[in-house]
Amino acid sequence: AQSVTQLGSHVSVSEGALVLLRCNYSSSVPPYLFWYVQYPNQGLQLLLKYTSAATLVKGINGFEAEFKKSETSFHLTKPSAHMSDAAEYFCAVSVRDDKIIFGKGTRLHILP
Amino acid sequence: GAGVSQTPSNKVTEKGKYVELRCDPISGHTALYWYRQSLGQGPEFLIYFQGTGAADDSGLPNDRFFAVRPEGSVSTLKIQRTERGDSAVYLCASSLGQGLGGYTFGSGTRLTVV
């Protein structure tokens, strides 16, 4: 069975600082990995996905994530945080188009 | 349609009543998924359709929950004898179902059982 663990339910960074949201996965077969973002009172939006091509994946809004098989990690980063990045971020895993399993989420706070 | 459409956007019902939540997926998407998101939690898988059939219903919490997709497009999630613990946002998503990864989610139906 697949699962993801997001380290830190809340992360605060200053505007302009590096954003790092951590995700570790567990899967018995090569997984697909995703990051979704959820802004307040809005639906889930796909930020980026890893589907066994390049290990460094670039997404929307300047975010990127690197698949590291040896560390079973898929951490999300952004070089410089903006106030508009404040949201809930979910890491998720699936095997092909089977059900996606989500982590519990990390709420990102941006400090002025 | 252009996106995944869910209706109603909000539903308030009394404990013990029956409710139906509708999902209209993106045209041509063969795979359809239902999730439930409780406050402060990640989305929790309920059921997955490939075409008209339920490929995986292992996430349905009990037999009060049922979902159908009779023509392989629109899906309805049905909840009988609602309980206060059923209050959550019910999310629907669809995909091409070709192993390409990543769904498109609807905005959800916020169900409140009073």
PDB file of C-alpha atoms in Angstrom:
ATOM      1  CA  ALA A   1       0.000   0.000   0.000  1.00  0.00           C
ATOM      2  CA  GLN A   2       1.120   3.526  -0.698  1.00  0.00           C
ATOM      3  CA  SER A   3       1.323   6.374   1.785  1.00  0.00           C
ATOM      4  CA  VAL A   4       2.886   9.786   2.240  1.00  0.00           C
ATOM      5  CA  THR A   5       4.091  11.578   5.328  1.00  0.00           C
ATOM      6  CA  GLN A   6       4.313  15.346   5.410  1.00  0.00           C
ATOM      7  CA  LEU A   7       6.667  16.662   8.047  1.00  0.00           C
ATOM      8  CA  GLY A   8       5.238  19.690   9.804  1.00  0.00           C
ATOM      9  CA  SER A   9       1.561  20.569   9.818  1.00  0.00           C
ATOM     10  CA  HIS A  10       2.470  24.274   9.861  1.00  0.00           C
ATOM     11  CA  VAL A  11       5.474  25.995   8.295  1.00  0.00           C
ATOM     12  CA  SER A  12       6.220  29.718   8.535  1.00  0.00           C
ATOM     13  CA  VAL A  13       8.684  31.534   6.309  1.00  0.00           C
ATOM     14  CA  SER A  14       9.447  35.193   5.751  1.00  0.00           C
ATOM     15  CA  GLU A  15       8.510  36.832   2.475  1.00  0.00           C
ATOM     16  CA  GLY A  16      11.447  36.393   0.096  1.00  0.00           C
ATOM     17  CA  ALA A  17      12.873  33.406   1.964  1.00  0.00           C
ATOM     18  CA  LEU A  18      13.224  29.836   0.727  1.00  0.00           C
ATOM     19  CA  VAL A  19      10.157  27.635   0.989  1.00  0.00           C
ATOM     20  CA  LEU A  20      10.791  23.967   1.828  1.00  0.00           C
ATOM     21  CA  LEU A  21       7.889  21.593   2.448  1.00  0.00           C
ATOM     22  CA  ARG A  22       8.880  18.029   3.230  1.00  0.00           C
ATOM     23  CA  CYS A  23       7.247  14.846   1.980  1.00  0.00           C
ATOM     24  CA  ASN A  24       8.323  11.228   2.285  1.00  0.00           C
ATOM     25  CA  TYR A  25       6.533   8.429   0.513  1.00  0.00           C
ATOM     26  CA  SER A  26       6.112   4.703   0.852  1.00  0.00           C
ATOM     27  CA  SER A  27       5.330   2.533  -2.155  1.00  0.00           C
ATOM     28  CA  SER A  28       6.098  -1.048  -3.112  1.00  0.00           C
ATOM     29  CA  VAL A  29       6.202  -0.152  -6.825  1.00  0.00           C
ATOM     30  CA  PRO A  30       7.490   2.933  -8.653  1.00  0.00           C
ATOM     31  CA  PRO A  31       5.043   5.675  -7.721  1.00  0.00           C
ATOM     32  CA  TYR A  32       3.574   8.758  -9.238  1.00  0.00           C
ATOM     33  CA  LEU A  33       3.966  11.686  -6.858  1.00  0.00           C
ATOM     34  CA  PHE A  34       2.078  14.953  -6.709  1.00  0.00           C
ATOM     35  CA  TRP A  35       1.879  18.231  -4.908  1.00  0.00           C
ATOM     36  CA  TYR A  36      -1.483  19.957  -4.710  1.00  0.00           C
ATOM     37  CA  VAL A  37      -2.270  23.396  -3.304  1.00  0.00           C
ATOM     38  CA  GLN A  38      -5.507  24.504  -1.696  1.00  0.00           C
ATOM     39  CA  TYR A  39      -6.144  28.193  -1.170  1.00  0.00           C
ATOM     40  CA  PRO A  40      -8.702  29.215   1.468  1.00  0.00           C
ATOM     41  CA  ASN A  41     -12.236  28.234   0.461  1.00  0.00           C
ATOM     42  CA  GLN A  42     -11.061  26.922  -2.900  1.00  0.00           C
ATOM     43  CA  GLY A  43     -10.620  23.519  -4.507  1.00  0.00           C
ATOM     44  CA  LEU A  44      -7.432  21.518  -4.951  1.00  0.00           C
ATOM     45  CA  GLN A  45      -5.070  22.638  -7.697  1.00  0.00           C
ATOM     46  CA  LEU A  46      -2.265  20.523  -9.105  1.00  0.00           C
ATOM     47  CA  LEU A  47       1.122  22.212  -8.585  1.00  0.00           C
ATOM     48  CA  LEU A  48       3.310  19.555 -10.150  1.00  0.00           C
ATOM     49  CA  LYS A  49       3.648  15.826 -10.690  1.00  0.00           C
ATOM     50  CA  TYR A  50       6.388  13.222 -11.022  1.00  0.00           C
ATOM     51  CA  THR A  51       5.624  10.370 -13.403  1.00  0.00           C
ATOM     52  CA  SER A  52       9.014   8.642 -13.766  1.00  0.00           C
ATOM     53  CA  ALA A  53      10.575  11.056 -16.235  1.00  0.00           C
ATOM     54  CA  ALA A  54      12.950  13.784 -15.002  1.00  0.00           C
ATOM     55  CA  THR A  55      13.574  13.628 -11.259  1.00  0.00           C
ATOM     56  CA  LEU A  56      13.475  17.430 -10.910  1.00  0.00           C
ATOM     57  CA  VAL A  57       9.956  18.557 -11.653  1.00  0.00           C
ATOM     58  CA  LYS A  58       8.994  22.169 -12.236  1.00  0.00           C
ATOM     59  CA  GLY A  59       5.477  23.297 -11.491  1.00  0.00           C
ATOM     60  CA  ILE A  60       3.382  26.396 -11.508  1.00  0.00           C
ATOM     61  CA  ASN A  61       4.048  29.587  -9.534  1.00  0.00           C
ATOM     62  CA  GLY A  62       7.790  28.941  -9.328  1.00  0.00           C
ATOM     63  CA  PHE A  63       7.559  25.725  -7.307  1.00  0.00           C
ATOM     64  CA  GLU A  64       9.628  22.647  -7.985  1.00  0.00           C
ATOM     65  CA  ALA A  65      10.174  19.256  -6.386  1.00  0.00           C
ATOM     66  CA  GLU A  66      12.886  16.626  -6.639  1.00  0.00           C
ATOM     67  CA  PHE A  67      12.225  12.892  -6.568  1.00  0.00           C
ATOM     68  CA  LYS A  68      14.931  11.147  -4.542  1.00  0.00           C
ATOM     69  CA  LYS A  69      14.433   7.395  -4.607  1.00  0.00           C
ATOM     70  CA  SER A  70      17.274   6.716  -2.160  1.00  0.00           C
ATOM     71  CA  GLU A  71      15.615   8.966   0.415  1.00  0.00           C
ATOM     72  CA  THR A  72      12.015   8.146  -0.602  1.00  0.00           C
ATOM     73  CA  SER A  73      11.420  11.877  -0.619  1.00  0.00           C
ATOM     74  CA  PHE A  74       9.647  14.412  -2.810  1.00  0.00           C
ATOM     75  CA  HIS A  75      10.206  17.753  -1.087  1.00  0.00           C
ATOM     76  CA  LEU A  76       8.644  20.922  -2.497  1.00  0.00           C
ATOM     77  CA  THR A  77      10.715  24.087  -2.793  1.00  0.00           C
ATOM     78  CA  LYS A  78      10.456  27.669  -3.992  1.00  0.00           C
ATOM     79  CA  PRO A  79      13.442  30.024  -3.893  1.00  0.00           C
ATOM     80  CA  SER A  80      11.561  33.133  -2.774  1.00  0.00           C
ATOM     81  CA  ALA A  81       8.243  33.113  -0.946  1.00  0.00           C
ATOM     82  CA  HIS A  82       5.444  35.513  -1.839  1.00  0.00           C
ATOM     83  CA  MET A  83       2.518  36.488   0.345  1.00  0.00           C
ATOM     84  CA  SER A  84       0.241  34.854  -2.222  1.00  0.00           C
ATOM     85  CA  ASP A  85       1.845  31.459  -1.506  1.00  0.00           C
ATOM     86  CA  ALA A  86       0.025  31.208   1.825  1.00  0.00           C
ATOM     87  CA  ALA A  87      -2.131  28.101   1.487  1.00  0.00           C
ATOM     88  CA  GLU A  88      -2.441  24.423   2.418  1.00  0.00           C
ATOM     89  CA  TYR A  89      -0.141  22.091   0.498  1.00  0.00           C
ATOM     90  CA  PHE A  90      -0.764  18.382   0.062  1.00  0.00           C
ATOM     91  CA  CYS A  91       1.712  15.746  -1.050  1.00  0.00           C
ATOM     92  CA  ALA A  92       0.156  12.685  -2.672  1.00  0.00           C
ATOM     93  CA  VAL A  93       1.110   9.319  -4.165  1.00  0.00           C
ATOM     94  CA  SER A  94      -0.501   6.913  -6.605  1.00  0.00           C
ATOM     95  CA  VAL A  95       0.343   3.891  -8.682  1.00  0.00           C
ATOM     96  CA  ARG A  96      -0.573   4.679 -12.279  1.00  0.00           C
ATOM     97  CA  ASP A  97      -4.190   5.896 -12.272  1.00  0.00           C
ATOM     98  CA  ASP A  98      -5.248   4.052  -9.198  1.00  0.00           C
ATOM     99  CA  LYS A  99      -6.503   6.103  -6.293  1.00  0.00           C
ATOM    100  CA  ILE A 100      -4.327   8.965  -5.107  1.00  0.00           C
ATOM    101  CA  ILE A 101      -3.433   8.865  -1.405  1.00  0.00           C
ATOM    102  CA  PHE A 102      -2.974  12.274   0.186  1.00  0.00           C
ATOM    103  CA  GLY A 103      -0.909  13.369   3.116  1.00  0.00           C
ATOM    104  CA  LYS A 104      -2.425  15.323   5.984  1.00  0.00           C
ATOM    105  CA  GLY A 105      -1.233  18.627   4.549  1.00  0.00           C
ATOM    106  CA  THR A 106       1.111  21.435   5.527  1.00  0.00           C
ATOM    107  CA  ARG A 107      -0.224  24.924   6.061  1.00  0.00           C
ATOM    108  CA  LEU A 108       2.275  27.498   4.776  1.00  0.00           C
ATOM    109  CA  HIS A 109       2.311  30.898   6.512  1.00  0.00           C
ATOM    110  CA  ILE A 110       4.198  33.806   4.960  1.00  0.00           C
ATOM    111  CA  LEU A 111       5.518  36.424   7.369  1.00  0.00           C
ATOM    112  CA  PRO A 112       5.847  40.005   6.101  1.00  0.00           C
TER     113      PRO A 112
ATOM    114  CA  GLY B   1     -17.393  20.732 -19.852  1.00  0.00           C
ATOM    115  CA  ALA B   2     -14.345  22.868 -19.132  1.00  0.00           C
ATOM    116  CA  GLY B   3     -13.907  21.601 -15.600  1.00  0.00           C
ATOM    117  CA  VAL B   4     -15.318  19.204 -13.038  1.00  0.00           C
ATOM    118  CA  SER B   5     -18.664  20.491 -11.846  1.00  0.00           C
ATOM    119  CA  GLN B   6     -20.152  19.547  -8.491  1.00  0.00           C
ATOM    120  CA  THR B   7     -23.648  20.347  -7.313  1.00  0.00           C
ATOM    121  CA  PRO B   8     -24.845  21.585  -4.960  1.00  0.00           C
ATOM    122  CA  SER B   9     -21.936  23.641  -3.663  1.00  0.00           C
ATOM    123  CA  ASN B  10     -23.465  23.611  -0.197  1.00  0.00           C
ATOM    124  CA  LYS B  11     -25.972  21.250   1.371  1.00  0.00           C
ATOM    125  CA  VAL B  12     -27.434  21.433   4.852  1.00  0.00           C
ATOM    126  CA  THR B  13     -29.506  18.458   5.925  1.00  0.00           C
ATOM    127  CA  GLU B  14     -31.005  17.084   9.083  1.00  0.00           C
ATOM    128  CA  LYS B  15     -29.603  14.034  10.803  1.00  0.00           C
ATOM    129  CA  GLY B  16     -31.219  10.889   9.449  1.00  0.00           C
ATOM    130  CA  LYS B  17     -32.076  12.348   6.018  1.00  0.00           C
ATOM    131  CA  TYR B  18     -30.935  11.062   2.633  1.00  0.00           C
ATOM    132  CA  VAL B  19     -28.715  13.190   0.380  1.00  0.00           C
ATOM    133  CA  GLU B  20     -27.386  12.972  -3.147  1.00  0.00           C
ATOM    134  CA  LEU B  21     -24.295  14.776  -4.357  1.00  0.00           C
ATOM    135  CA  ARG B  22     -23.661  15.129  -8.073  1.00  0.00           C
ATOM    136  CA  CYS B  23     -20.423  15.224 -10.044  1.00  0.00           C
ATOM    137  CA  ASP B  24     -20.143  16.115 -13.719  1.00  0.00           C
ATOM    138  CA  PRO B  25     -16.607  15.245 -14.905  1.00  0.00           C
ATOM    139  CA  ILE B  26     -14.573  16.702 -17.734  1.00  0.00           C
ATOM    140  CA  SER B  27     -15.891  15.439 -21.047  1.00  0.00           C
ATOM    141  CA  GLY B  28     -13.966  12.363 -22.184  1.00  0.00           C
ATOM    142  CA  HIS B  29     -12.501  11.548 -18.793  1.00  0.00           C
ATOM    143  CA  THR B  30     -13.111   7.865 -18.170  1.00  0.00           C
ATOM    144  CA  ALA B  31     -11.920   7.787 -14.572  1.00  0.00           C
ATOM    145  CA  LEU B  32     -13.876   9.464 -11.766  1.00  0.00           C
ATOM    146  CA  TYR B  33     -13.007   9.643  -8.075  1.00  0.00           C
ATOM    147  CA  TRP B  34     -14.813  10.685  -4.918  1.00  0.00           C
ATOM    148  CA  TYR B  35     -12.963  11.978  -1.868  1.00  0.00           C
ATOM    149  CA  ARG B  36     -14.041  13.366   1.485  1.00  0.00           C
ATOM    150  CA  GLN B  37     -12.152  16.159   3.234  1.00  0.00           C
ATOM    151  CA  SER B  38     -12.860  16.836   6.867  1.00  0.00           C
ATOM    152  CA  LEU B  39     -11.781  20.066   8.496  1.00  0.00           C
ATOM    153  CA  GLY B  40      -8.015  20.268   8.840  1.00  0.00           C
ATOM    154  CA  GLN B  41      -7.411  16.954   7.078  1.00  0.00           C
ATOM    155  CA  GLY B  42      -6.212  15.797   3.701  1.00  0.00           C
ATOM    156  CA  PRO B  43      -8.666  14.371   1.190  1.00  0.00           C
ATOM    157  CA  GLU B  44      -9.660  10.805   2.026  1.00  0.00           C
ATOM    158  CA  PHE B  45     -10.356   8.374  -0.835  1.00  0.00           C
ATOM    159  CA  LEU B  46     -13.890   6.990  -1.059  1.00  0.00           C
ATOM    160  CA  ILE B  47     -14.452   5.333  -4.448  1.00  0.00           C
ATOM    161  CA  TYR B  48     -13.026   5.207  -7.971  1.00  0.00           C
ATOM    162  CA  PHE B  49     -14.905   4.520 -11.223  1.00  0.00           C
ATOM    163  CA  GLN B  50     -13.398   3.413 -14.502  1.00  0.00           C
ATOM    164  CA  GLY B  51     -16.210   3.899 -16.973  1.00  0.00           C
ATOM    165  CA  THR B  52     -19.482   2.732 -15.448  1.00  0.00           C
ATOM    166  CA  GLY B  53     -18.050   0.307 -12.951  1.00  0.00           C
ATOM    167  CA  ALA B  54     -16.611   0.904  -9.509  1.00  0.00           C
ATOM    168  CA  ALA B  55     -12.976  -0.197  -9.794  1.00  0.00           C
ATOM    169  CA  ASP B  56     -12.263   0.378  -6.117  1.00  0.00           C
ATOM    170  CA  ASP B  57     -14.805   1.206  -3.403  1.00  0.00           C
ATOM    171  CA  SER B  58     -12.563   0.329  -0.478  1.00  0.00           C
ATOM    172  CA  GLY B  59     -12.788   3.850   0.959  1.00  0.00           C
ATOM    173  CA  LEU B  60     -16.546   3.935   1.490  1.00  0.00           C
ATOM    174  CA  PRO B  61     -16.867   4.105   5.283  1.00  0.00           C
ATOM    175  CA  ASN B  62     -19.994   1.949   5.625  1.00  0.00           C
ATOM    176  CA  ASP B  63     -23.072   0.749   3.790  1.00  0.00           C
ATOM    177  CA  ARG B  64     -24.838   4.096   4.200  1.00  0.00           C
ATOM    178  CA  PHE B  65     -22.606   5.387   1.402  1.00  0.00           C
ATOM    179  CA  PHE B  66     -23.155   4.407  -2.213  1.00  0.00           C
ATOM    180  CA  ALA B  67     -22.141   5.853  -5.574  1.00  0.00           C
ATOM    181  CA  VAL B  68     -23.230   5.249  -9.140  1.00  0.00           C
ATOM    182  CA  ARG B  69     -22.109   6.250 -12.607  1.00  0.00           C
ATOM    183  CA  PRO B  70     -24.690   4.612 -14.883  1.00  0.00           C
ATOM    184  CA  GLU B  71     -23.606   6.051 -18.230  1.00  0.00           C
ATOM    185  CA  GLY B  72     -19.927   6.473 -17.551  1.00  0.00           C
ATOM    186  CA  SER B  73     -20.134  10.241 -17.198  1.00  0.00           C
ATOM    187  CA  VAL B  74     -22.081  11.912 -14.382  1.00  0.00           C
ATOM    188  CA  SER B  75     -21.759  10.302 -10.971  1.00  0.00           C
ATOM    189  CA  THR B  76     -23.935  10.569  -7.878  1.00  0.00           C
ATOM    190  CA  LEU B  77     -22.764   9.928  -4.338  1.00  0.00           C
ATOM    191  CA  LYS B  78     -25.645   8.870  -2.132  1.00  0.00           C
ATOM    192  CA  ILE B  79     -25.657   8.968   1.659  1.00  0.00           C
ATOM    193  CA  GLN B  80     -28.483   7.367   3.615  1.00  0.00           C
ATOM    194  CA  ARG B  81     -29.447   8.108   7.218  1.00  0.00           C
ATOM    195  CA  THR B  82     -26.950  10.942   7.456  1.00  0.00           C
ATOM    196  CA  GLU B  83     -25.048  11.452  10.697  1.00  0.00           C
ATOM    197  CA  ARG B  84     -23.337  14.560  12.053  1.00  0.00           C
ATOM    198  CA  GLY B  85     -19.993  12.859  11.471  1.00  0.00           C
ATOM    199  CA  ASP B  86     -20.716  12.834   7.728  1.00  0.00           C
ATOM    200  CA  SER B  87     -20.266  16.617   7.662  1.00  0.00           C
ATOM    201  CA  ALA B  88     -17.326  17.362   5.361  1.00  0.00           C
ATOM    202  CA  VAL B  89     -16.450  18.634   1.919  1.00  0.00           C
ATOM    203  CA  TYR B  90     -17.035  15.943  -0.685  1.00  0.00           C
ATOM    204  CA  LEU B  91     -14.662  16.272  -3.608  1.00  0.00           C
ATOM    205  CA  CYS B  92     -14.962  14.766  -7.048  1.00  0.00           C
ATOM    206  CA  ALA B  93     -12.105  14.439  -9.527  1.00  0.00           C
ATOM    207  CA  SER B  94     -11.704  13.029 -13.009  1.00  0.00           C
ATOM    208  CA  SER B  95      -8.859  11.950 -15.240  1.00  0.00           C
ATOM    209  CA  LEU B  96      -8.167  10.379 -18.625  1.00  0.00           C
ATOM    210  CA  GLY B  97      -7.426   7.124 -16.861  1.00  0.00           C
ATOM    211  CA  GLN B  98      -4.464   6.329 -19.083  1.00  0.00           C
ATOM    212  CA  GLY B  99      -1.759   6.257 -16.462  1.00  0.00           C
ATOM    213  CA  LEU B 100      -0.820   9.860 -17.130  1.00  0.00           C
ATOM    214  CA  GLY B 101      -1.150  10.856 -13.512  1.00  0.00           C
ATOM    215  CA  GLY B 102      -2.903  13.779 -11.875  1.00  0.00           C
ATOM    216  CA  TYR B 103      -6.570  14.538 -11.520  1.00  0.00           C
ATOM    217  CA  THR B 104      -8.682  17.627 -12.038  1.00  0.00           C
ATOM    218  CA  PHE B 105     -10.741  18.314  -8.935  1.00  0.00           C
ATOM    219  CA  GLY B 106     -14.093  20.012  -8.653  1.00  0.00           C
ATOM    220  CA  SER B 107     -14.731  22.703  -6.063  1.00  0.00           C
ATOM    221  CA  GLY B 108     -16.550  20.266  -3.831  1.00  0.00           C
ATOM    222  CA  THR B 109     -19.866  20.030  -2.032  1.00  0.00           C
ATOM    223  CA  ARG B 110     -19.838  21.181   1.573  1.00  0.00           C
ATOM    224  CA  LEU B 111     -22.234  18.891   3.445  1.00  0.00           C
ATOM    225  CA  THR B 112     -23.419  19.940   6.874  1.00  0.00           C
ATOM    226  CA  VAL B 113     -25.562  17.554   8.891  1.00  0.00           C
ATOM    227  CA  VAL B 114     -27.417  19.264  11.738  1.00  0.00           C
TER     228      VAL B 114
END
